[in-house]
mmCIF file of C-alpha atoms in Angstrom:
data_model
loop_
_atom_site.group_PDB
_atom_site.id
_atom_site.type_symbol
_atom_site.label_atom_id
_atom_site.label_comp_id
_atom_site.label_asym_id
_atom_site.label_seq_id
_atom_site.Cartn_x
_atom_site.Cartn_y
_atom_site.Cartn_z
ATOM 1 C CA MET A 1 -58.865 -110.828 -128.065
ATOM 2 C CA ALA A 2 -58.472 -107.312 -129.429
ATOM 3 C CA THR A 3 -55.474 -105.301 -128.361
ATOM 4 C CA GLU A 4 -55.186 -101.573 -127.900
ATOM 5 C CA ALA A 5 -53.825 -99.585 -130.798
ATOM 6 C CA PRO A 6 -50.232 -98.536 -130.199
ATOM 7 C CA ALA A 7 -49.558 -94.883 -129.559
ATOM 8 C CA PRO A 8 -48.191 -92.982 -132.558
ATOM 9 C CA PRO A 9 -44.396 -93.081 -132.368
ATOM 10 C CA THR A 10 -42.462 -89.880 -131.967
ATOM 11 C CA ASP A 11 -39.950 -88.547 -134.486
ATOM 12 C CA GLU A 12 -37.132 -89.747 -132.253
ATOM 13 C CA HIS A 13 -38.632 -93.236 -132.031
ATOM 14 C CA VAL A 14 -39.013 -93.561 -135.807
ATOM 15 C CA ALA A 15 -35.510 -92.282 -136.444
ATOM 16 C CA GLY A 16 -34.186 -94.607 -133.797
ATOM 17 C CA ARG A 17 -35.561 -97.630 -135.626
ATOM 18 C CA LEU A 18 -33.145 -96.906 -138.472
ATOM 19 C CA SER A 19 -29.418 -97.306 -138.071
ATOM 20 C CA ARG A 20 -27.081 -94.593 -139.296
ATOM 21 C CA THR A 21 -26.429 -96.710 -142.372
ATOM 22 C CA ASP A 22 -30.165 -97.067 -143.092
ATOM 23 C CA ARG A 23 -30.859 -93.361 -142.600
ATOM 24 C CA TYR A 24 -28.402 -92.582 -145.383
ATOM 25 C CA LEU A 25 -29.693 -95.399 -147.586
ATOM 26 C CA PRO A 26 -30.600 -93.104 -150.530
ATOM 27 C CA VAL A 27 -27.006 -91.857 -150.573
ATOM 28 C CA TRP A 28 -25.503 -95.347 -150.614
ATOM 29 C CA ILE A 29 -27.930 -96.500 -153.296
ATOM 30 C CA GLY A 30 -27.205 -93.429 -155.422
ATOM 31 C CA VAL A 31 -23.488 -94.077 -155.160
ATOM 32 C CA ALA A 32 -24.007 -97.756 -156.047
ATOM 33 C CA MET A 33 -26.119 -96.876 -159.096
ATOM 34 C CA VAL A 34 -23.652 -94.303 -160.378
ATOM 35 C CA GLY A 35 -20.733 -96.621 -159.667
ATOM 36 C CA GLY A 36 -22.365 -99.473 -161.546
ATOM 37 C CA LEU A 37 -23.199 -97.290 -164.548
ATOM 38 C CA LEU A 38 -19.655 -95.917 -164.664
ATOM 39 C CA LEU A 39 -18.140 -99.387 -164.375
ATOM 40 C CA GLY A 40 -20.275 -100.652 -167.224
ATOM 41 C CA ARG A 41 -19.372 -97.647 -169.345
ATOM 42 C CA LEU A 42 -15.664 -97.421 -168.543
ATOM 43 C CA VAL A 43 -14.939 -101.162 -168.586
ATOM 44 C CA PRO A 44 -16.734 -102.480 -171.705
ATOM 45 C CA ASP A 45 -15.839 -106.122 -171.077
ATOM 46 C CA LEU A 46 -17.056 -106.083 -167.481
ATOM 47 C CA GLY A 47 -20.671 -106.694 -168.444
ATOM 48 C CA SER A 48 -19.744 -109.684 -170.578
ATOM 49 C CA ALA A 49 -17.645 -111.125 -167.776
ATOM 50 C CA LEU A 50 -20.402 -110.665 -165.199
ATOM 51 C CA ALA A 51 -22.970 -112.251 -167.511
ATOM 52 C CA ALA A 52 -20.736 -115.168 -168.477
ATOM 53 C CA VAL A 53 -22.129 -117.385 -165.732
ATOM 54 C CA THR A 54 -25.866 -117.317 -165.082
ATOM 55 C CA VAL A 55 -28.355 -118.859 -162.662
ATOM 56 C CA ASP A 56 -31.709 -119.431 -164.354
ATOM 57 C CA GLY A 57 -30.944 -116.681 -166.872
ATOM 58 C CA VAL A 58 -29.684 -114.185 -164.281
ATOM 59 C CA SER A 59 -26.021 -113.247 -163.846
ATOM 60 C CA LEU A 60 -24.394 -115.292 -161.067
ATOM 61 C CA PRO A 61 -23.140 -112.172 -159.206
ATOM 62 C CA ILE A 62 -26.683 -110.764 -159.223
ATOM 63 C CA ALA A 63 -28.045 -114.091 -158.001
ATOM 64 C CA LEU A 64 -25.523 -114.177 -155.148
ATOM 65 C CA GLY A 65 -26.291 -110.578 -154.240
ATOM 66 C CA LEU A 66 -30.014 -111.331 -154.080
ATOM 67 C CA LEU A 67 -29.485 -114.353 -151.861
ATOM 68 C CA VAL A 68 -27.224 -112.408 -149.480
ATOM 69 C CA MET A 69 -29.700 -109.506 -149.501
ATOM 70 C CA MET A 70 -32.778 -111.570 -148.642
ATOM 71 C CA TYR A 71 -31.383 -113.989 -146.059
ATOM 72 C CA PRO A 72 -30.989 -111.590 -143.079
ATOM 73 C CA VAL A 73 -34.548 -110.274 -143.391
ATOM 74 C CA LEU A 74 -36.036 -113.767 -143.717
ATOM 75 C CA ALA A 75 -33.935 -114.857 -140.741
ATOM 76 C CA LYS A 76 -35.748 -112.169 -138.696
ATOM 77 C CA VAL A 77 -39.216 -113.518 -139.456
ATOM 78 C CA ARG A 78 -40.971 -115.106 -136.471
ATOM 79 C CA TYR A 79 -42.357 -118.125 -138.261
ATOM 80 C CA ASP A 80 -44.487 -119.139 -135.278
ATOM 81 C CA ARG A 81 -46.608 -116.027 -135.908
ATOM 82 C CA LEU A 82 -47.478 -116.709 -139.553
ATOM 83 C CA ASP A 83 -50.897 -118.062 -138.600
ATOM 84 C CA THR A 84 -51.909 -114.554 -137.499
ATOM 85 C CA VAL A 85 -51.382 -113.456 -141.112
ATOM 86 C CA THR A 86 -52.928 -116.368 -142.984
ATOM 87 C CA GLY A 87 -56.126 -115.835 -141.011
ATOM 88 C CA ASP A 88 -56.410 -112.214 -142.182
ATOM 89 C CA ARG A 89 -58.600 -112.663 -145.257
ATOM 90 C CA ARG A 90 -58.827 -108.930 -145.924
ATOM 91 C CA LEU A 91 -55.062 -108.674 -146.247
ATOM 92 C CA LEU A 92 -54.748 -111.747 -148.474
ATOM 93 C CA LEU A 93 -57.640 -110.745 -150.739
ATOM 94 C CA GLY A 94 -56.382 -107.170 -151.028
ATOM 95 C CA SER A 95 -52.924 -108.398 -151.989
ATOM 96 C CA LEU A 96 -54.272 -110.785 -154.634
ATOM 97 C CA VAL A 97 -56.433 -108.084 -156.230
ATOM 98 C CA LEU A 98 -53.651 -105.485 -156.238
ATOM 99 C CA ASN A 99 -50.948 -107.816 -157.514
ATOM 100 C CA TRP A 100 -52.745 -110.019 -159.997
ATOM 101 C CA VAL A 101 -55.637 -107.903 -161.248
ATOM 102 C CA LEU A 102 -54.826 -104.210 -160.933
ATOM 103 C CA GLY A 103 -51.007 -104.323 -161.252
ATOM 104 C CA PRO A 104 -50.708 -106.064 -164.650
ATOM 105 C CA ALA A 105 -53.699 -104.118 -166.046
ATOM 106 C CA LEU A 106 -52.232 -100.784 -164.931
ATOM 107 C CA MET A 107 -48.808 -101.522 -166.443
ATOM 108 C CA PHE A 108 -50.427 -102.644 -169.699
ATOM 109 C CA ALA A 109 -52.378 -99.385 -169.894
ATOM 110 C CA LEU A 110 -49.364 -97.197 -169.038
ATOM 111 C CA ALA A 111 -47.110 -99.014 -171.518
ATOM 112 C CA TRP A 112 -49.537 -98.366 -174.372
ATOM 113 C CA ILE A 113 -50.254 -94.772 -173.310
ATOM 114 C CA PHE A 114 -46.606 -93.706 -172.988
ATOM 115 C CA LEU A 115 -44.878 -96.004 -175.504
ATOM 116 C CA PRO A 116 -47.293 -96.540 -178.416
ATOM 117 C CA ASP A 117 -44.478 -96.170 -180.971
ATOM 118 C CA LEU A 118 -41.843 -98.262 -179.152
ATOM 119 C CA PRO A 119 -43.054 -101.880 -179.172
ATOM 120 C CA GLU A 120 -39.904 -103.431 -177.701
ATOM 121 C CA TYR A 121 -39.864 -101.164 -174.647
ATOM 122 C CA ARG A 122 -43.633 -101.473 -174.316
ATOM 123 C CA THR A 123 -43.415 -105.278 -174.227
ATOM 124 C CA GLY A 124 -40.590 -105.086 -171.701
ATOM 125 C CA LEU A 125 -42.677 -102.911 -169.385
ATOM 126 C CA ILE A 126 -45.631 -105.267 -169.606
ATOM 127 C CA ILE A 127 -43.346 -108.158 -168.620
ATOM 128 C CA VAL A 128 -42.130 -106.121 -165.625
ATOM 129 C CA GLY A 129 -45.749 -105.566 -164.599
ATOM 130 C CA LEU A 130 -46.439 -109.297 -164.717
ATOM 131 C CA ALA A 131 -43.448 -110.204 -162.525
ATOM 132 C CA ARG A 132 -44.768 -109.583 -159.033
ATOM 133 C CA CYS A 133 -42.532 -108.953 -156.040
ATOM 134 C CA ILE A 134 -40.544 -111.697 -154.318
ATOM 135 C CA ALA A 135 -37.211 -110.053 -153.476
ATOM 136 C CA MET A 136 -36.308 -106.434 -152.695
ATOM 137 C CA VAL A 137 -39.764 -105.619 -151.354
ATOM 138 C CA ILE A 138 -38.786 -107.489 -148.188
ATOM 139 C CA ILE A 139 -36.045 -104.926 -147.617
ATOM 140 C CA TRP A 140 -38.306 -101.906 -148.199
ATOM 141 C CA ASN A 141 -41.028 -103.324 -145.964
ATOM 142 C CA ASP A 142 -38.535 -103.957 -143.174
ATOM 143 C CA LEU A 143 -37.081 -100.447 -143.364
ATOM 144 C CA ALA A 144 -40.582 -98.961 -143.275
ATOM 145 C CA CYS A 145 -41.397 -100.969 -140.106
ATOM 146 C CA GLY A 146 -44.017 -103.053 -141.890
ATOM 147 C CA ASP A 147 -45.270 -106.414 -140.660
ATOM 148 C CA ARG A 148 -42.389 -108.795 -141.339
ATOM 149 C CA GLU A 149 -44.492 -111.949 -141.017
ATOM 150 C CA ALA A 150 -47.172 -110.540 -143.326
ATOM 151 C CA ALA A 151 -44.499 -109.695 -145.898
ATOM 152 C CA ALA A 152 -43.203 -113.268 -145.795
ATOM 153 C CA VAL A 153 -46.707 -114.662 -146.350
ATOM 154 C CA LEU A 154 -47.604 -112.243 -149.167
ATOM 155 C CA VAL A 155 -44.292 -112.838 -150.927
ATOM 156 C CA ALA A 156 -44.862 -116.584 -150.698
ATOM 157 C CA LEU A 157 -48.401 -116.099 -152.039
ATOM 158 C CA ASN A 158 -47.056 -114.057 -154.948
ATOM 159 C CA SER A 159 -44.523 -116.779 -155.640
ATOM 160 C CA VAL A 160 -47.215 -119.450 -155.933
ATOM 161 C CA PHE A 161 -49.329 -117.287 -158.218
ATOM 162 C CA GLN A 162 -46.240 -116.405 -160.234
ATOM 163 C CA VAL A 163 -45.621 -120.049 -160.998
ATOM 164 C CA LEU A 164 -49.269 -120.659 -161.856
ATOM 165 C CA ALA A 165 -50.209 -117.466 -163.670
ATOM 166 C CA PHE A 166 -47.185 -115.702 -165.192
ATOM 167 C CA ALA A 167 -47.107 -117.506 -168.530
ATOM 168 C CA GLY A 168 -50.894 -117.331 -168.942
ATOM 169 C CA LEU A 169 -51.045 -113.645 -168.097
ATOM 170 C CA GLY A 170 -48.148 -112.974 -170.480
ATOM 171 C CA TRP A 171 -50.086 -114.663 -173.270
ATOM 172 C CA PHE A 172 -53.218 -112.677 -172.365
ATOM 173 C CA TYR A 173 -51.646 -109.211 -172.089
ATOM 174 C CA LEU A 174 -49.236 -109.554 -175.029
ATOM 175 C CA SER A 175 -51.368 -111.516 -177.483
ATOM 176 C CA VAL A 176 -55.044 -111.822 -176.593
ATOM 177 C CA LEU A 177 -55.959 -108.418 -175.130
ATOM 178 C CA PRO A 178 -54.117 -106.392 -177.821
ATOM 179 C CA GLY A 179 -55.953 -108.457 -180.452
ATOM 180 C CA TRP A 180 -59.306 -107.689 -178.844
ATOM 181 C CA LEU A 181 -58.446 -103.975 -178.779
ATOM 182 C CA GLY A 182 -57.062 -103.932 -182.334
ATOM 183 C CA LEU A 183 -53.508 -103.233 -181.111
ATOM 184 C CA GLU A 184 -50.166 -104.717 -182.137
ATOM 185 C CA GLN A 185 -49.620 -108.181 -180.694
ATOM 186 C CA ALA A 186 -46.437 -109.631 -179.188
ATOM 187 C CA GLY A 187 -45.539 -112.941 -177.574
ATOM 188 C CA ILE A 188 -43.687 -114.414 -174.611
ATOM 189 C CA ASP A 189 -41.856 -117.674 -174.123
ATOM 190 C CA ALA A 190 -41.809 -118.520 -170.425
ATOM 191 C CA SER A 191 -42.730 -121.996 -169.213
ATOM 192 C CA THR A 192 -44.134 -122.796 -165.799
ATOM 193 C CA GLY A 193 -40.990 -124.790 -165.072
ATOM 194 C CA ASP A 194 -38.714 -121.815 -165.828
ATOM 195 C CA ILE A 195 -40.721 -119.571 -163.531
ATOM 196 C CA ALA A 196 -40.821 -122.192 -160.778
ATOM 197 C CA ARG A 197 -37.021 -122.519 -160.881
ATOM 198 C CA SER A 198 -36.631 -118.742 -160.606
ATOM 199 C CA VAL A 199 -38.921 -118.635 -157.569
ATOM 200 C CA LEU A 200 -37.127 -121.596 -155.995
ATOM 201 C CA VAL A 201 -33.696 -119.982 -156.418
ATOM 202 C CA PHE A 202 -34.480 -116.389 -155.456
ATOM 203 C CA LEU A 203 -37.033 -117.031 -152.722
ATOM 204 C CA GLY A 204 -36.867 -120.704 -151.743
ATOM 205 C CA ILE A 205 -33.180 -120.820 -150.825
ATOM 206 C CA PRO A 206 -33.071 -117.716 -148.561
ATOM 207 C CA LEU A 207 -36.477 -118.601 -147.088
ATOM 208 C CA LEU A 208 -35.287 -122.086 -146.100
ATOM 209 C CA ALA A 209 -32.029 -120.677 -144.753
ATOM 210 C CA GLY A 210 -33.881 -118.057 -142.710
ATOM 211 C CA TYR A 211 -36.305 -120.602 -141.284
ATOM 212 C CA LEU A 212 -33.548 -123.039 -140.330
ATOM 213 C CA SER A 213 -31.471 -120.250 -138.777
ATOM 214 C CA ARG A 214 -34.275 -119.254 -136.434
ATOM 215 C CA ARG A 215 -35.384 -122.809 -135.678
ATOM 216 C CA LEU A 216 -31.904 -124.137 -134.922
ATOM 217 C CA GLY A 217 -30.612 -120.933 -133.334
ATOM 218 C CA GLU A 218 -33.507 -120.631 -130.879
ATOM 219 C CA ARG A 219 -33.352 -124.321 -130.076
ATOM 220 C CA ALA A 220 -29.616 -124.152 -129.322
ATOM 221 C CA ARG A 221 -29.280 -120.757 -127.611
ATOM 222 C CA GLY A 222 -32.783 -119.387 -127.023
ATOM 223 C CA ARG A 223 -34.806 -116.561 -128.567
ATOM 224 C CA ALA A 224 -33.139 -113.806 -126.590
ATOM 225 C CA TRP A 225 -29.682 -114.754 -127.866
ATOM 226 C CA TYR A 226 -30.975 -115.202 -131.414
ATOM 227 C CA GLU A 227 -32.680 -111.794 -131.610
ATOM 228 C CA GLU A 228 -30.272 -109.771 -129.472
ATOM 229 C CA ARG A 229 -26.942 -111.263 -130.561
ATOM 230 C CA PHE A 230 -27.261 -113.196 -133.816
ATOM 231 C CA LEU A 231 -29.637 -110.965 -135.793
ATOM 232 C CA PRO A 232 -27.657 -107.727 -135.227
ATOM 233 C CA ARG A 233 -24.600 -109.481 -136.659
ATOM 234 C CA VAL A 234 -26.227 -110.751 -139.845
ATOM 235 C CA GLY A 235 -28.638 -107.829 -140.331
ATOM 236 C CA PRO A 236 -26.210 -105.430 -142.101
ATOM 237 C CA TRP A 237 -25.575 -108.032 -144.799
ATOM 238 C CA ALA A 238 -28.997 -107.275 -146.263
ATOM 239 C CA LEU A 239 -27.801 -103.782 -147.157
ATOM 240 C CA TYR A 240 -24.437 -105.070 -148.383
ATOM 241 C CA GLY A 241 -26.203 -107.542 -150.659
ATOM 242 C CA LEU A 242 -28.564 -104.841 -151.905
ATOM 243 C CA LEU A 243 -25.767 -102.423 -152.779
ATOM 244 C CA PHE A 244 -23.688 -105.151 -154.424
ATOM 245 C CA THR A 245 -26.695 -106.239 -156.500
ATOM 246 C CA ILE A 246 -27.330 -102.672 -157.656
ATOM 247 C CA VAL A 247 -23.699 -102.151 -158.674
ATOM 248 C CA VAL A 248 -23.603 -105.388 -160.668
ATOM 249 C CA LEU A 249 -27.032 -104.847 -162.201
ATOM 250 C CA PHE A 250 -26.215 -101.417 -163.563
ATOM 251 C CA ALA A 251 -22.726 -102.446 -164.620
ATOM 252 C CA LEU A 252 -24.307 -105.098 -166.848
ATOM 253 C CA GLN A 253 -26.378 -102.503 -168.727
ATOM 254 C CA GLY A 254 -24.284 -99.410 -168.098
ATOM 255 C CA GLU A 255 -23.502 -98.792 -171.764
ATOM 256 C CA ALA A 256 -27.082 -99.371 -172.895
ATOM 257 C CA VAL A 257 -28.465 -97.000 -170.262
ATOM 258 C CA THR A 258 -25.959 -94.206 -170.782
ATOM 259 C CA SER A 259 -26.063 -94.521 -174.581
ATOM 260 C CA ASN A 260 -29.846 -94.146 -174.758
ATOM 261 C CA PRO A 261 -30.740 -91.474 -172.205
ATOM 262 C CA LEU A 262 -33.904 -90.327 -173.993
ATOM 263 C CA ASP A 263 -35.148 -93.891 -174.296
ATOM 264 C CA VAL A 264 -34.477 -94.410 -170.607
ATOM 265 C CA VAL A 265 -36.497 -91.283 -169.787
ATOM 266 C CA ARG A 266 -39.429 -92.491 -171.878
ATOM 267 C CA ILE A 267 -39.365 -95.871 -170.132
ATOM 268 C CA ALA A 268 -38.969 -94.201 -166.736
ATOM 269 C CA VAL A 269 -42.088 -92.026 -166.925
ATOM 270 C CA PRO A 270 -44.698 -94.841 -166.939
ATOM 271 C CA LEU A 271 -42.660 -96.676 -164.316
ATOM 272 C CA LEU A 272 -42.762 -93.655 -162.013
ATOM 273 C CA VAL A 273 -46.521 -93.408 -162.438
ATOM 274 C CA TYR A 274 -46.903 -97.136 -161.872
ATOM 275 C CA PHE A 275 -44.852 -97.381 -158.663
ATOM 276 C CA ALA A 276 -46.500 -94.307 -157.139
ATOM 277 C CA ALA A 277 -50.017 -95.442 -158.095
ATOM 278 C CA MET A 278 -49.577 -99.015 -156.856
ATOM 279 C CA TRP A 279 -48.021 -97.963 -153.550
ATOM 280 C CA GLY A 280 -50.584 -95.213 -152.984
ATOM 281 C CA GLY A 281 -53.441 -97.514 -153.961
ATOM 282 C CA GLY A 282 -52.165 -100.218 -151.634
ATOM 283 C CA PHE A 283 -51.801 -97.815 -148.712
ATOM 284 C CA LEU A 284 -55.252 -96.360 -149.318
ATOM 285 C CA LEU A 285 -56.824 -99.812 -149.616
ATOM 286 C CA GLY A 286 -55.189 -100.944 -146.383
ATOM 287 C CA HIS A 287 -56.523 -97.868 -144.589
ATOM 288 C CA VAL A 288 -60.030 -98.376 -146.012
ATOM 289 C CA MET A 289 -59.944 -102.037 -144.939
ATOM 290 C CA ARG A 290 -58.981 -100.860 -141.427
ATOM 291 C CA LEU A 291 -55.672 -102.696 -141.366
ATOM 292 C CA SER A 292 -52.946 -101.711 -138.918
ATOM 293 C CA TYR A 293 -50.133 -99.432 -140.086
ATOM 294 C CA GLU A 294 -47.759 -102.393 -140.254
ATOM 295 C CA ARG A 295 -49.997 -104.456 -142.521
ATOM 296 C CA THR A 296 -51.104 -101.451 -144.578
ATOM 297 C CA THR A 297 -47.443 -100.698 -145.268
ATOM 298 C CA THR A 298 -46.752 -104.312 -146.175
ATOM 299 C CA LEU A 299 -49.750 -104.349 -148.532
ATOM 300 C CA ALA A 300 -48.539 -101.153 -150.223
ATOM 301 C CA PHE A 301 -44.950 -102.269 -150.748
ATOM 302 C CA THR A 302 -45.834 -105.771 -151.938
ATOM 303 C CA ALA A 303 -48.197 -104.168 -154.460
ATOM 304 C CA ALA A 304 -45.629 -101.665 -155.735
ATOM 305 C CA GLY A 305 -42.567 -103.942 -155.909
ATOM 306 C CA ASN A 306 -41.728 -106.143 -158.865
ATOM 307 C CA ASN A 307 -39.631 -109.252 -159.439
ATOM 308 C CA PHE A 308 -37.118 -107.588 -161.743
ATOM 309 C CA GLU A 309 -34.806 -110.588 -161.800
ATOM 310 C CA LEU A 310 -37.572 -112.734 -163.311
ATOM 311 C CA ALA A 311 -38.584 -109.980 -165.746
ATOM 312 C CA ILE A 312 -34.994 -109.543 -166.933
ATOM 313 C CA ALA A 313 -34.468 -113.304 -167.227
ATOM 314 C CA VAL A 314 -37.652 -113.749 -169.289
ATOM 315 C CA ALA A 315 -36.829 -110.772 -171.519
ATOM 316 C CA ILE A 316 -33.283 -112.022 -172.162
ATOM 317 C CA ALA A 317 -34.384 -115.613 -172.757
ATOM 318 C CA THR A 318 -37.174 -114.581 -175.142
ATOM 319 C CA PHE A 319 -35.781 -111.525 -176.948
ATOM 320 C CA GLY A 320 -32.015 -111.486 -176.257
ATOM 321 C CA ALA A 321 -29.678 -109.591 -173.934
ATOM 322 C CA ALA A 322 -29.317 -106.625 -176.328
ATOM 323 C CA SER A 323 -33.069 -106.249 -176.908
ATOM 324 C CA GLY A 324 -35.233 -103.295 -176.025
ATOM 325 C CA GLN A 325 -37.298 -105.612 -173.840
ATOM 326 C CA ALA A 326 -34.214 -106.419 -171.756
ATOM 327 C CA LEU A 327 -33.332 -102.721 -171.472
ATOM 328 C CA ALA A 328 -36.840 -101.961 -170.212
ATOM 329 C CA GLY A 329 -36.375 -104.702 -167.620
ATOM 330 C CA VAL A 330 -33.133 -103.117 -166.420
ATOM 331 C CA VAL A 331 -34.651 -99.625 -166.269
ATOM 332 C CA GLY A 332 -37.302 -101.116 -163.956
ATOM 333 C CA PRO A 333 -35.045 -101.390 -160.880
ATOM 334 C CA LEU A 334 -33.228 -98.205 -161.958
ATOM 335 C CA ILE A 335 -36.497 -96.396 -161.222
ATOM 336 C CA GLU A 336 -37.949 -98.742 -158.615
ATOM 337 C CA VAL A 337 -35.017 -98.607 -156.204
ATOM 338 C CA PRO A 338 -34.887 -94.822 -155.598
ATOM 339 C CA VAL A 339 -38.694 -94.453 -155.756
ATOM 340 C CA LEU A 340 -39.378 -97.169 -153.186
ATOM 341 C CA VAL A 341 -36.562 -95.912 -150.973
ATOM 342 C CA GLY A 342 -38.311 -92.538 -151.041
ATOM 343 C CA LEU A 343 -41.606 -94.229 -150.200
ATOM 344 C CA VAL A 344 -39.954 -95.848 -147.173
ATOM 345 C CA TYR A 345 -39.506 -92.357 -145.765
ATOM 346 C CA VAL A 346 -43.046 -91.377 -146.773
ATOM 347 C CA SER A 347 -44.296 -94.447 -144.888
ATOM 348 C CA LEU A 348 -42.326 -93.530 -141.773
ATOM 349 C CA TRP A 349 -43.727 -89.994 -141.966
ATOM 350 C CA LEU A 350 -47.279 -91.354 -142.271
ATOM 351 C CA ARG A 351 -46.614 -93.736 -139.380
ATOM 352 C CA ARG A 352 -46.365 -90.803 -136.991
ATOM 353 C CA ARG A 353 -49.904 -89.776 -137.989
ATOM 354 C CA TYR A 354 -51.442 -93.202 -138.354
ATOM 355 C CA ARG A 355 -54.118 -94.549 -136.048
ATOM 356 C CA ASP A 356 -54.506 -98.311 -135.869
ATOM 357 C CA THR A 357 -58.184 -98.822 -136.709
ATOM 358 C CA SER A 358 -57.906 -102.595 -137.061
ATOM 359 C CA PRO A 359 -60.770 -104.173 -135.102
ATOM 360 C CA SER A 360 -58.759 -107.335 -134.675
ATOM 361 C CA GLY A 361 -55.670 -105.631 -133.341
ATOM 362 C CA SER A 362 -53.367 -107.530 -135.653
ATOM 363 C CA THR A 363 -50.158 -108.803 -134.125
ATOM 364 C CA THR A 364 -47.049 -107.101 -135.408
ATOM 365 C CA SER A 365 -43.433 -108.085 -135.326
ATOM 366 C CA GLU A 366 -41.335 -106.858 -132.437
ATOM 367 C CA ALA A 367 -38.072 -108.453 -133.418
ATOM 368 C CA PRO A 368 -35.089 -106.119 -133.712
ATOM 369 C CA ARG A 369 -34.912 -104.384 -137.043
#
């Protein structure tokens, strides 16, 4: 049965959905980025120490930060509502087209347009474009008041396609398509097993933990206790994990980033275009398909976000930690984090002017954010 579209929230309502910490998120992220870069520059051995122990090619501290970051958001998901998402074929089809057709093709085009003379960075960007979102996008979607259940489903869908398609698409975009177009060819060494392990570690573990938390918590104490007492306690850890991950990530490549500022700028330009185009295209597509604000926002952020941990791991495993491909992978989140944080605020601004035109009146999450 269709439901009435919710009234547009007021400025006070939107602001009230964000805690004081979340409202100043750009400041905290900026401090974390600068702090990480300075640590990597001022303490030369820090990067080596942080990278000494890895999980599936990713530094252990980064892996821990990602797990801590993702768990609270996945613990908020109402898993008994996922069927309302899986039945929305428009949303699922739109996500598949944006993520696995348009996204890789757009990054390929931008990499060749902006970096025709820098093959290492160009290859690194293409790898970033192939690694679709499974991690930080959950945070951005939650802050923008997107549909939490839809985000969980689309991230899981991306994970399955990542396992099945990443290696094949890497071969196509780095070897086959350039050959057809008479361009320089590259290669990629990423097995399905490697990609599956990455997805299992960075999505499977926090997803299972989040599901069990809700299932066992509600069974033992009830939904009211779980959402009004438990979630507010664990919720801030998502931001703590995010900031810790950013500090460690930029500390690992602090010297490379600060020693090659012009190279970083050249890598950053196509990334800026890419993130803005994918988010804008996703938001426009959601509006054209008459999705609710919540699902339109989720579609936009899952289209714009990328799985940088997988991209960095593949680049390091294939080309080495000191390679240009690895540097391009690190510059990815350097640009993605502040851009998508900015788009969170753009989304909240648009939310005040959005009219829910969804004929099905899609169910949205009402759990505390």
